[in-house]
Amino acid sequence: MNLSARTKVCALIGHPVEHSLSPIIQNAAFQHLGLDYVYVAFNVKPEDLGYAVLGAKSLGIHGLNVTMPHKVEVIRYLDELDGDARLIGSVNTILNSNGRLIGYTTDGIGVLNALKYAGEDPANKKIIVLGAGGASRSISFSLAKYARELVILNRTVDKAEGLAKDIACSLGIRADTVRFGKLDYSHLETELKDADIVINATSVGMKPNDEETPIKRELLHSGLTVFDIVYEPLETRLLREAKLAGAKTIDGLSMLIHQGAASFEIWTGVKAPIEVMREAALKKIRETHEVSAPQQFKG
Ligand code: NAP
């Protein structure tokens, strides 16, 4: 890496950020393409967010990724919002365009592109999204534009209802195209029978609770594509059992890579090298597991 006074700096801001894979993924892509960019991570406490963002602007930092807990709060410090970021009310990518900070969200596009990369076109499909938190919000907004039918199931049903109504209202979609319900056996049994794609956007199955699964094994079938956005562990119990049922599976690292790739393309204007980014992340995950006890990775 040849850093100079011309090197463009990109960074992650979040709290905490120490276990993030983003520096590994982004620097591998910059180096592979010979781009004069570097990516670092800054641990920014909530009370320091404004100073950090305005400081980044003054320092001419070219791009930022924003992770928990700043994805919503950061909006007040930006000059402009891209359409999806405004619609969803969340930002995970910032471009410093000649001193103007423009906010984007690439979480939804990350899932969309991960599906397409795996040969799964969400258009005209029945899609079930489990969860109604921050990740589900971005994913559900993005997929609702393409799905024949979107069903949001959540432990707290009020949150699923709020999200479904927000989507229908914001996108002008008929309310019966975006439905909601409780995340329980009976709803899963009914909805999964004729579903094409199911996406786990809850934290169920994430380490250290990796023996948990949001869907009982007997409800999985070979007509499904099962996408688990949890990526620690990489193969969750849900994905393991989905494979045994003959379903197609997509892991959470795919979402991380594709949302990172979309950020990369916003900053550089160059197509991201997906396989290079995924290989770099897998190498880091393997090394970390060899050296120490398993730990939690963050985007
Ligand atoms: P969040 O806003 O805190 O939402 C958590 C969701 O999980 C809520 O819907 C919550 O339901 C549900 N949940 C939690 N524990 C549950 C349980 N025991 N049973 C049933 N439902 C439960 O979190 P988030 O930011 O959306 O993240 C969700 C997961 O996605 C995390 O594991 C995160 O690591 C992963 N993620 C992955 C990527 C990626 O790039 N692969 C990106 C973002 C997030 P209630 O509403 O009922 O509490």
mmCIF file of N, CA, C and O in Angstrom, residues 10 13 59-60 150 183 227:
data_model
loop_
_atom_site.group_PDB
_atom_site.id
_atom_site.type_symbol
_atom_site.label_atom_id
_atom_site.label_comp_id
_atom_site.label_asym_id
_atom_site.label_seq_id
_atom_site.Cartn_x
_atom_site.Cartn_y
_atom_site.Cartn_z
ATOM 1 N N CYS A 10 -11.470 6.682 3.402
ATOM 2 C CA CYS A 10 -12.839 6.297 3.741
ATOM 3 C C CYS A 10 -12.790 5.679 5.134
ATOM 4 O O CYS A 10 -11.749 5.150 5.547
ATOM 5 N N ILE A 13 -17.742 4.657 10.939
ATOM 6 C CA ILE A 13 -17.983 5.183 12.279
ATOM 7 C C ILE A 13 -19.094 4.365 12.921
ATOM 8 O O ILE A 13 -20.099 4.046 12.289
ATOM 9 N N LEU A 59 -11.986 17.550 7.333
ATOM 10 C CA LEU A 59 -10.736 16.857 6.982
ATOM 11 C C LEU A 59 -10.739 16.361 5.541
ATOM 12 O O LEU A 59 -9.740 15.842 5.064
ATOM 13 N N GLY A 60 -11.860 16.511 4.872
ATOM 14 C CA GLY A 60 -11.939 16.056 3.482
ATOM 15 C C GLY A 60 -11.973 14.537 3.368
ATOM 16 O O GLY A 60 -11.563 13.972 2.349
ATOM 17 N N LEU A 150 -45.320 -9.556 0.073
ATOM 18 C CA LEU A 150 -44.300 -9.493 1.131
ATOM 19 C C LEU A 150 -45.003 -9.695 2.461
ATOM 20 O O LEU A 150 -46.014 -9.045 2.737
ATOM 21 N N LEU A 183 -44.537 -13.706 14.583
ATOM 22 C CA LEU A 183 -43.547 -14.735 14.264
ATOM 23 C C LEU A 183 -43.775 -15.921 15.201
ATOM 24 O O LEU A 183 -43.221 -15.981 16.296
ATOM 25 N N PHE A 227 -32.511 -17.256 3.211
ATOM 26 C CA PHE A 227 -31.429 -16.263 3.337
ATOM 27 C C PHE A 227 -31.371 -15.873 4.811
ATOM 28 O O PHE A 227 -32.350 -15.370 5.365
#
